[in-house]
PDB file of C-alpha atoms in Angstrom:
ATOM      1  CA  GLY T 149      -8.738 -13.576  10.486  1.00 78.00           C
ATOM      2  CA  ASP T 150      -8.695 -12.107   7.025  1.00 84.00           C
ATOM      3  CA  SER T 151      -5.900 -13.196   4.719  1.00 90.00           C
ATOM      4  CA  VAL T 152      -4.741 -12.892   1.123  1.00 94.00           C
ATOM      5  CA  THR T 153      -2.742 -15.527  -0.712  1.00 96.00           C
ATOM      6  CA  GLN T 154      -0.805 -14.566  -3.816  1.00 95.00           C
ATOM      7  CA  MET T 155       1.241 -16.763  -6.094  1.00 88.00           C
ATOM      8  CA  GLU T 156       4.918 -16.700  -5.375  1.00 85.00           C
ATOM      9  CA  GLY T 157       7.138 -14.890  -7.834  1.00 87.00           C
ATOM     10  CA  PRO T 158       9.002 -13.857  -9.669  1.00 95.00           C
ATOM     11  CA  VAL T 159       6.884 -14.282 -12.749  1.00 96.00           C
ATOM     12  CA  THR T 160       9.104 -13.939 -15.807  1.00 97.00           C
ATOM     13  CA  LEU T 161       7.527 -13.334 -19.217  1.00 97.00           C
ATOM     14  CA  SER T 162       8.483 -12.203 -22.667  1.00 97.00           C
ATOM     15  CA  GLU T 163       6.956  -9.020 -24.051  1.00 97.00           C
ATOM     16  CA  GLU T 164       3.423  -9.516 -25.461  1.00 97.00           C
ATOM     17  CA  ALA T 165       2.849 -12.673 -23.403  1.00 98.00           C
ATOM     18  CA  PHE T 166      -0.363 -13.244 -21.443  1.00 98.00           C
ATOM     19  CA  LEU T 167      -0.208 -12.543 -17.719  1.00 98.00           C
ATOM     20  CA  THR T 168      -2.092 -14.121 -14.853  1.00 97.00           C
ATOM     21  CA  ILE T 169      -1.266 -13.475 -11.203  1.00 97.00           C
ATOM     22  CA  ASN T 170      -3.407 -15.531  -8.866  1.00 97.00           C
ATOM     23  CA  CYS T 171      -4.957 -14.106  -5.727  1.00 97.00           C
ATOM     24  CA  THR T 172      -7.323 -15.818  -3.322  1.00 97.00           C
ATOM     25  CA  TYR T 173      -8.662 -14.527  -0.051  1.00 94.00           C
ATOM     26  CA  THR T 174     -10.321 -15.469   3.225  1.00 92.00           C
ATOM     27  CA  ALA T 175     -12.575 -12.877   4.775  1.00 87.00           C
ATOM     28  CA  THR T 176     -15.488 -12.217   7.063  1.00 79.00           C
ATOM     29  CA  GLY T 177     -18.243 -10.507   5.174  1.00 78.00           C
ATOM     30  CA  TYR T 178     -17.943  -9.083   1.666  1.00 80.00           C
ATOM     31  CA  PRO T 179     -14.906  -6.830   1.415  1.00 85.00           C
ATOM     32  CA  SER T 180     -13.733  -4.766  -1.514  1.00 88.00           C
ATOM     33  CA  LEU T 181     -10.747  -6.136  -3.400  1.00 92.00           C
ATOM     34  CA  PHE T 182      -7.820  -4.219  -4.853  1.00 93.00           C
ATOM     35  CA  TRP T 183      -4.696  -4.643  -6.926  1.00 96.00           C
ATOM     36  CA  TYR T 184      -1.808  -2.285  -6.275  1.00 94.00           C
ATOM     37  CA  VAL T 185       1.370  -1.961  -8.329  1.00 96.00           C
ATOM     38  CA  GLN T 186       4.756  -0.842  -7.050  1.00 96.00           C
ATOM     39  CA  TYR T 187       7.363   0.169  -9.602  1.00 94.00           C
ATOM     40  CA  PRO T 188      11.015   0.087  -8.529  1.00 90.00           C
ATOM     41  CA  GLY T 189      11.859   2.861  -6.095  1.00 85.00           C
ATOM     42  CA  GLU T 190       8.274   4.080  -5.823  1.00 89.00           C
ATOM     43  CA  GLY T 191       5.252   3.809  -3.566  1.00 90.00           C
ATOM     44  CA  LEU T 192       2.155   1.750  -4.261  1.00 91.00           C
ATOM     45  CA  GLN T 193      -0.346   2.823  -6.896  1.00 92.00           C
ATOM     46  CA  LEU T 194      -3.916   1.610  -7.010  1.00 91.00           C
ATOM     47  CA  LEU T 195      -4.236  -0.357 -10.251  1.00 95.00           C
ATOM     48  CA  LEU T 196      -7.856  -1.487 -10.073  1.00 95.00           C
ATOM     49  CA  LYS T 197     -10.593  -2.408  -7.644  1.00 92.00           C
ATOM     50  CA  ALA T 198     -13.886  -4.253  -7.328  1.00 93.00           C
ATOM     51  CA  THR T 199     -16.389  -3.591  -4.582  1.00 88.00           C
ATOM     52  CA  LYS T 200     -18.824  -6.492  -4.924  1.00 89.00           C
ATOM     53  CA  ALA T 201     -19.173  -9.999  -6.309  1.00 92.00           C
ATOM     54  CA  ASP T 202     -18.964 -10.328 -10.116  1.00 94.00           C
ATOM     55  CA  ASP T 203     -17.577  -6.796 -10.474  1.00 95.00           C
ATOM     56  CA  LYS T 204     -14.719  -6.492 -12.942  1.00 97.00           C
ATOM     57  CA  GLY T 205     -12.048  -3.915 -12.278  1.00 96.00           C
ATOM     58  CA  SER T 206      -9.928  -2.773 -15.198  1.00 97.00           C
ATOM     59  CA  ASN T 207      -7.186  -0.251 -15.879  1.00 97.00           C
ATOM     60  CA  LYS T 208      -4.260   0.081 -18.325  1.00 96.00           C
ATOM     61  CA  GLY T 209      -5.136  -3.248 -19.972  1.00 97.00           C
ATOM     62  CA  PHE T 210      -5.226  -5.119 -16.650  1.00 98.00           C
ATOM     63  CA  GLU T 211      -8.407  -6.832 -15.472  1.00 98.00           C
ATOM     64  CA  ALA T 212      -9.597  -8.730 -12.417  1.00 98.00           C
ATOM     65  CA  THR T 213     -13.022 -10.147 -11.565  1.00 98.00           C
ATOM     66  CA  TYR T 214     -14.356 -10.514  -8.023  1.00 96.00           C
ATOM     67  CA  ARG T 215     -15.340 -14.204  -7.783  1.00 96.00           C
ATOM     68  CA  LYS T 216     -17.174 -14.883  -4.527  1.00 92.00           C
ATOM     69  CA  GLU T 217     -17.717 -18.585  -5.269  1.00 93.00           C
ATOM     70  CA  THR T 218     -13.969 -19.226  -5.602  1.00 95.00           C
ATOM     71  CA  THR T 219     -12.898 -16.347  -3.305  1.00 95.00           C
ATOM     72  CA  SER T 220     -10.520 -15.179  -5.988  1.00 96.00           C
ATOM     73  CA  PHE T 221      -9.442 -11.947  -7.683  1.00 97.00           C
ATOM     74  CA  HIS T 222      -6.891 -12.996 -10.299  1.00 98.00           C
ATOM     75  CA  LEU T 223      -5.059 -10.279 -12.231  1.00 98.00           C
ATOM     76  CA  GLU T 224      -4.803 -10.680 -16.013  1.00 98.00           C
ATOM     77  CA  LYS T 225      -3.372  -8.802 -18.940  1.00 98.00           C
ATOM     78  CA  GLY T 226      -3.484  -9.920 -22.536  1.00 97.00           C
ATOM     79  CA  SER T 227      -0.115  -8.562 -23.690  1.00 96.00           C
ATOM     80  CA  VAL T 228       2.489  -7.401 -21.218  1.00 98.00           C
ATOM     81  CA  GLN T 229       5.130  -4.779 -21.877  1.00 97.00           C
ATOM     82  CA  VAL T 230       8.585  -4.273 -20.405  1.00 97.00           C
ATOM     83  CA  SER T 231       7.177  -1.237 -18.597  1.00 96.00           C
ATOM     84  CA  ASP T 232       4.811  -3.542 -16.648  1.00 97.00           C
ATOM     85  CA  SER T 233       7.769  -4.941 -14.704  1.00 97.00           C
ATOM     86  CA  ALA T 234       6.914  -4.238 -11.080  1.00 97.00           C
ATOM     87  CA  VAL T 235       5.630  -5.845  -7.884  1.00 97.00           C
ATOM     88  CA  TYR T 236       1.876  -6.440  -7.764  1.00 97.00           C
ATOM     89  CA  PHE T 237      -0.008  -6.601  -4.459  1.00 96.00           C
ATOM     90  CA  CYS T 238      -3.478  -8.025  -4.028  1.00 96.00           C
ATOM     91  CA  ALA T 239      -5.317  -6.417  -1.129  1.00 92.00           C
ATOM     92  CA  LEU T 240      -8.482  -7.062   0.797  1.00 88.00           C
ATOM     93  CA  GLY T 241     -10.485  -4.097   1.957  1.00 83.00           C
ATOM     94  CA  ALA T 242     -11.761  -3.905   5.464  1.00 69.00           C
ATOM     95  CA  SER T 243     -14.342  -6.435   6.582  1.00 62.00           C
ATOM     96  CA  GLY T 244     -15.798  -7.920   9.727  1.00 56.00           C
ATOM     97  CA  GLY T 245     -15.788  -4.615  11.578  1.00 56.00           C
ATOM     98  CA  SER T 246     -12.112  -3.829  10.990  1.00 61.00           C
ATOM     99  CA  TYR T 247     -11.193  -0.992   8.673  1.00 68.00           C
ATOM    100  CA  ILE T 248      -7.626  -2.099   8.105  1.00 76.00           C
ATOM    101  CA  PRO T 249      -6.928  -3.572   4.684  1.00 80.00           C
ATOM    102  CA  THR T 250      -4.923  -6.783   4.319  1.00 86.00           C
ATOM    103  CA  PHE T 251      -2.138  -7.033   1.737  1.00 92.00           C
ATOM    104  CA  GLY T 252      -0.871 -10.151   0.035  1.00 95.00           C
ATOM    105  CA  ARG T 253       2.863 -10.885  -0.051  1.00 95.00           C
ATOM    106  CA  GLY T 254       3.324  -9.295  -3.485  1.00 96.00           C
ATOM    107  CA  THR T 255       4.289 -10.920  -6.779  1.00 97.00           C
ATOM    108  CA  SER T 256       7.239  -9.646  -8.756  1.00 96.00           C
ATOM    109  CA  LEU T 257       6.739  -9.490 -12.536  1.00 97.00           C
ATOM    110  CA  ILE T 258       9.741  -9.307 -14.849  1.00 97.00           C
ATOM    111  CA  VAL T 259       9.077  -8.747 -18.550  1.00 98.00           C
ATOM    112  CA  HIS T 260      11.904  -9.276 -21.019  1.00 96.00           C
ATOM    113  CA  PRO T 261      12.026  -7.613 -24.469  1.00 95.00           C
TER     114      PRO T 261
ATOM    115  CA  ASP Q  58      -4.019  17.678  -7.051  1.00 69.00           C
ATOM    116  CA  THR Q  59      -4.295  13.895  -6.744  1.00 72.00           C
ATOM    117  CA  GLU Q  60      -1.009  13.202  -5.054  1.00 91.00           C
ATOM    118  CA  VAL Q  61       0.438  12.394  -1.681  1.00 95.00           C
ATOM    119  CA  THR Q  62       3.797  14.133  -1.356  1.00 96.00           C
ATOM    120  CA  GLN Q  63       6.450  12.797   0.980  1.00 97.00           C
ATOM    121  CA  THR Q  64       9.691  14.465   1.970  1.00 97.00           C
ATOM    122  CA  PRO Q  65      12.513  13.767   2.097  1.00 97.00           C
ATOM    123  CA  LYS Q  66      12.852  10.987  -0.469  1.00 96.00           C
ATOM    124  CA  HIS Q  67      15.977   9.624   1.181  1.00 96.00           C
ATOM    125  CA  LEU Q  68      17.228   9.999   4.752  1.00 97.00           C
ATOM    126  CA  VAL Q  69      20.321   8.670   6.482  1.00 97.00           C
ATOM    127  CA  MET Q  70      20.421   9.140  10.234  1.00 95.00           C
ATOM    128  CA  GLY Q  71      22.487   8.009  13.147  1.00 93.00           C
ATOM    129  CA  MET Q  72      21.027   6.167  16.098  1.00 92.00           C
ATOM    130  CA  THR Q  73      21.203   9.275  18.309  1.00 91.00           C
ATOM    131  CA  ASN Q  74      19.657  11.655  15.784  1.00 92.00           C
ATOM    132  CA  LYS Q  75      16.186  13.173  15.752  1.00 96.00           C
ATOM    133  CA  LYS Q  76      14.550  13.602  12.377  1.00 97.00           C
ATOM    134  CA  SER Q  77      11.064  13.967  10.916  1.00 98.00           C
ATOM    135  CA  LEU Q  78       9.292  12.632   7.862  1.00 98.00           C
ATOM    136  CA  LYS Q  79       6.627  14.768   6.254  1.00 98.00           C
ATOM    137  CA  CYS Q  80       3.534  13.838   4.264  1.00 98.00           C
ATOM    138  CA  GLU Q  81       1.098  16.217   2.573  1.00 98.00           C
ATOM    139  CA  GLN Q  82      -2.104  15.794   0.570  1.00 96.00           C
ATOM    140  CA  HIS Q  83      -4.580  18.305  -0.811  1.00 93.00           C
ATOM    141  CA  MET Q  84      -7.331  15.953  -1.930  1.00 91.00           C
ATOM    142  CA  GLY Q  85      -9.571  16.653   1.049  1.00 90.00           C
ATOM    143  CA  HIS Q  86      -8.954  13.171   2.408  1.00 90.00           C
ATOM    144  CA  ARG Q  87      -9.766  12.857   6.098  1.00 90.00           C
ATOM    145  CA  ALA Q  88      -7.845   9.637   6.805  1.00 90.00           C
ATOM    146  CA  MET Q  89      -4.057   9.412   6.684  1.00 93.00           C
ATOM    147  CA  TYR Q  90      -1.754   6.475   7.331  1.00 94.00           C
ATOM    148  CA  TRP Q  91       1.866   5.598   7.975  1.00 96.00           C
ATOM    149  CA  TYR Q  92       3.193   2.289   6.665  1.00 96.00           C
ATOM    150  CA  LYS Q  93       6.596   0.653   6.950  1.00 97.00           C
ATOM    151  CA  GLN Q  94       7.832  -1.532   4.100  1.00 96.00           C
ATOM    152  CA  LYS Q  95      10.884  -3.770   4.204  1.00 95.00           C
ATOM    153  CA  ALA Q  96      12.452  -5.028   0.985  1.00 91.00           C
ATOM    154  CA  LYS Q  97      10.374  -7.613  -0.901  1.00 87.00           C
ATOM    155  CA  LYS Q  98       7.576  -7.451   1.700  1.00 92.00           C
ATOM    156  CA  PRO Q  99       4.116  -5.917   1.731  1.00 94.00           C
ATOM    157  CA  PRO Q 100       3.608  -2.656   3.621  1.00 94.00           C
ATOM    158  CA  GLU Q 101       2.864  -2.944   7.349  1.00 95.00           C
ATOM    159  CA  LEU Q 102       0.498  -0.483   8.967  1.00 93.00           C
ATOM    160  CA  MET Q 103       1.944   1.691  11.730  1.00 96.00           C
ATOM    161  CA  PHE Q 104      -0.586   4.455  12.437  1.00 95.00           C
ATOM    162  CA  VAL Q 105      -3.986   5.671  11.289  1.00 92.00           C
ATOM    163  CA  TYR Q 106      -5.297   9.200  11.693  1.00 93.00           C
ATOM    164  CA  SER Q 107      -8.960   9.889  11.102  1.00 89.00           C
ATOM    165  CA  TYR Q 108     -10.155  13.509  11.174  1.00 91.00           C
ATOM    166  CA  GLU Q 109      -6.777  14.495  12.643  1.00 93.00           C
ATOM    167  CA  LYS Q 110      -7.138  12.133  15.584  1.00 93.00           C
ATOM    168  CA  LEU Q 111      -4.994   9.061  16.120  1.00 94.00           C
ATOM    169  CA  SER Q 112      -7.276   6.075  15.592  1.00 89.00           C
ATOM    170  CA  ILE Q 113      -4.845   3.202  15.446  1.00 86.00           C
ATOM    171  CA  ASN Q 114      -1.335   2.603  16.724  1.00 90.00           C
ATOM    172  CA  GLU Q 115      -0.244  -0.883  15.710  1.00 88.00           C
ATOM    173  CA  SER Q 116       1.980  -1.349  18.777  1.00 91.00           C
ATOM    174  CA  VAL Q 117       4.703   0.776  17.247  1.00 95.00           C
ATOM    175  CA  PRO Q 118       7.745   1.516  19.485  1.00 95.00           C
ATOM    176  CA  SER Q 119       7.740   4.965  21.056  1.00 95.00           C
ATOM    177  CA  ARG Q 120      10.838   5.973  19.102  1.00 96.00           C
ATOM    178  CA  PHE Q 121       8.313   6.620  16.299  1.00 97.00           C
ATOM    179  CA  SER Q 122       5.985   9.513  17.121  1.00 97.00           C
ATOM    180  CA  PRO Q 123       3.245  10.534  14.674  1.00 97.00           C
ATOM    181  CA  GLU Q 124       1.658  13.959  14.496  1.00 97.00           C
ATOM    182  CA  CYS Q 125      -1.223  15.326  12.446  1.00 97.00           C
ATOM    183  CA  PRO Q 126      -1.129  19.148  12.676  1.00 95.00           C
ATOM    184  CA  ASN Q 127      -4.030  19.616  10.243  1.00 94.00           C
ATOM    185  CA  SER Q 128      -6.138  17.702   7.757  1.00 91.00           C
ATOM    186  CA  SER Q 129      -3.517  17.983   4.987  1.00 95.00           C
ATOM    187  CA  LEU Q 130      -0.344  17.226   6.860  1.00 97.00           C
ATOM    188  CA  LEU Q 131       1.066  14.177   8.614  1.00 98.00           C
ATOM    189  CA  ASN Q 132       4.462  13.935  10.271  1.00 98.00           C
ATOM    190  CA  LEU Q 133       6.462  11.061  11.676  1.00 98.00           C
ATOM    191  CA  HIS Q 134       9.051  12.069  14.257  1.00 98.00           C
ATOM    192  CA  LEU Q 135      11.996   9.716  14.659  1.00 97.00           C
ATOM    193  CA  HIS Q 136      14.295   9.473  17.655  1.00 95.00           C
ATOM    194  CA  ALA Q 137      16.891   6.940  18.787  1.00 94.00           C
ATOM    195  CA  LEU Q 138      16.168   4.541  15.950  1.00 95.00           C
ATOM    196  CA  GLN Q 139      17.835   1.186  15.462  1.00 96.00           C
ATOM    197  CA  PRO Q 140      19.440  -0.175  12.278  1.00 96.00           C
ATOM    198  CA  GLU Q 141      16.526  -2.613  11.902  1.00 96.00           C
ATOM    199  CA  ASP Q 142      14.240   0.403  11.465  1.00 97.00           C
ATOM    200  CA  SER Q 143      15.814   0.994   8.060  1.00 97.00           C
ATOM    201  CA  ALA Q 144      12.994   0.650   5.535  1.00 97.00           C
ATOM    202  CA  LEU Q 145      10.763   2.489   3.092  1.00 97.00           C
ATOM    203  CA  TYR Q 146       8.208   4.570   4.998  1.00 97.00           C
ATOM    204  CA  LEU Q 147       5.020   5.141   3.066  1.00 96.00           C
ATOM    205  CA  CYS Q 148       2.301   7.634   3.744  1.00 96.00           C
ATOM    206  CA  ALA Q 149      -1.182   7.086   2.368  1.00 93.00           C
ATOM    207  CA  SER Q 150      -4.536   8.828   2.477  1.00 92.00           C
ATOM    208  CA  SER Q 151      -8.138   7.947   1.761  1.00 88.00           C
ATOM    209  CA  GLN Q 152     -11.404   9.853   1.653  1.00 84.00           C
ATOM    210  CA  VAL Q 153     -12.545   8.484   4.957  1.00 74.00           C
ATOM    211  CA  TYR Q 154     -11.494   5.642   7.196  1.00 70.00           C
ATOM    212  CA  ARG Q 155     -13.747   2.898   5.868  1.00 66.00           C
ATOM    213  CA  GLU Q 156     -13.553   0.073   3.351  1.00 56.00           C
ATOM    214  CA  GLY Q 157     -14.392   0.400  -0.292  1.00 52.00           C
ATOM    215  CA  TYR Q 158     -12.056   3.305  -0.925  1.00 65.00           C
ATOM    216  CA  GLY Q 159      -8.585   2.617  -2.262  1.00 72.00           C
ATOM    217  CA  TYR Q 160      -5.677   4.405  -0.749  1.00 84.00           C
ATOM    218  CA  THR Q 161      -3.486   6.959  -2.477  1.00 89.00           C
ATOM    219  CA  PHE Q 162       0.130   6.300  -1.540  1.00 92.00           C
ATOM    220  CA  GLY Q 163       3.093   8.630  -1.596  1.00 94.00           C
ATOM    221  CA  SER Q 164       6.404   7.591  -3.132  1.00 94.00           C
ATOM    222  CA  GLY Q 165       7.906   7.020   0.274  1.00 95.00           C
ATOM    223  CA  THR Q 166      10.960   8.012   2.270  1.00 97.00           C
ATOM    224  CA  ARG Q 167      13.792   5.516   2.139  1.00 96.00           C
ATOM    225  CA  LEU Q 168      15.322   5.597   5.608  1.00 97.00           C
ATOM    226  CA  THR Q 169      18.730   4.207   6.492  1.00 97.00           C
ATOM    227  CA  VAL Q 170      19.782   4.103  10.147  1.00 96.00           C
ATOM    228  CA  VAL Q 171      23.518   3.848  10.681  1.00 95.00           C
TER     229      VAL Q 171
END
């Protein structure tokens, strides 16, 4: 079945450091890919998405490119801030006839001043 | 209005109580979802409503009873819960029930069963 593999956290960085959170997937067909962010005590917010191969999603300085050849959708940001501290979930949109998205385990990001 | 509103934000209930969680959206979305999220875990799908009809029940125990009175409102009725049901309950909506559209999530109801 479909699956999403995210790097294990927590990822701990200093402010202004470069961020990469790895995400790879296994899927039937060509699903859309998403990154969600969950700040402490809140629900999930859609951060960015890509609907087809080679698409780049971007929002709030975060970027991710849909790489079909490596089945990856890594999240990057050039300079993180303390306010970026949160849990980040990679998610696979529906594929193979199922409309239920698949979430990765989540990666906690902690940014120190 | 681009929000999904959930009430209450926090709920403590005993194992013999009956309570309800409420979710509301006014974005014209025709698919609504209930998720359960335990600490440090991804959300787990419980129910899907599409055009006010229950489309998916992910083998959820009958002590959880969903209801969709209209296209803007989704309820989750709780009865005789167990302590292991304590979790963050998230409601979400999307334009329609198909891939390619990201969900809009509410902030959740943090439920504690004592």
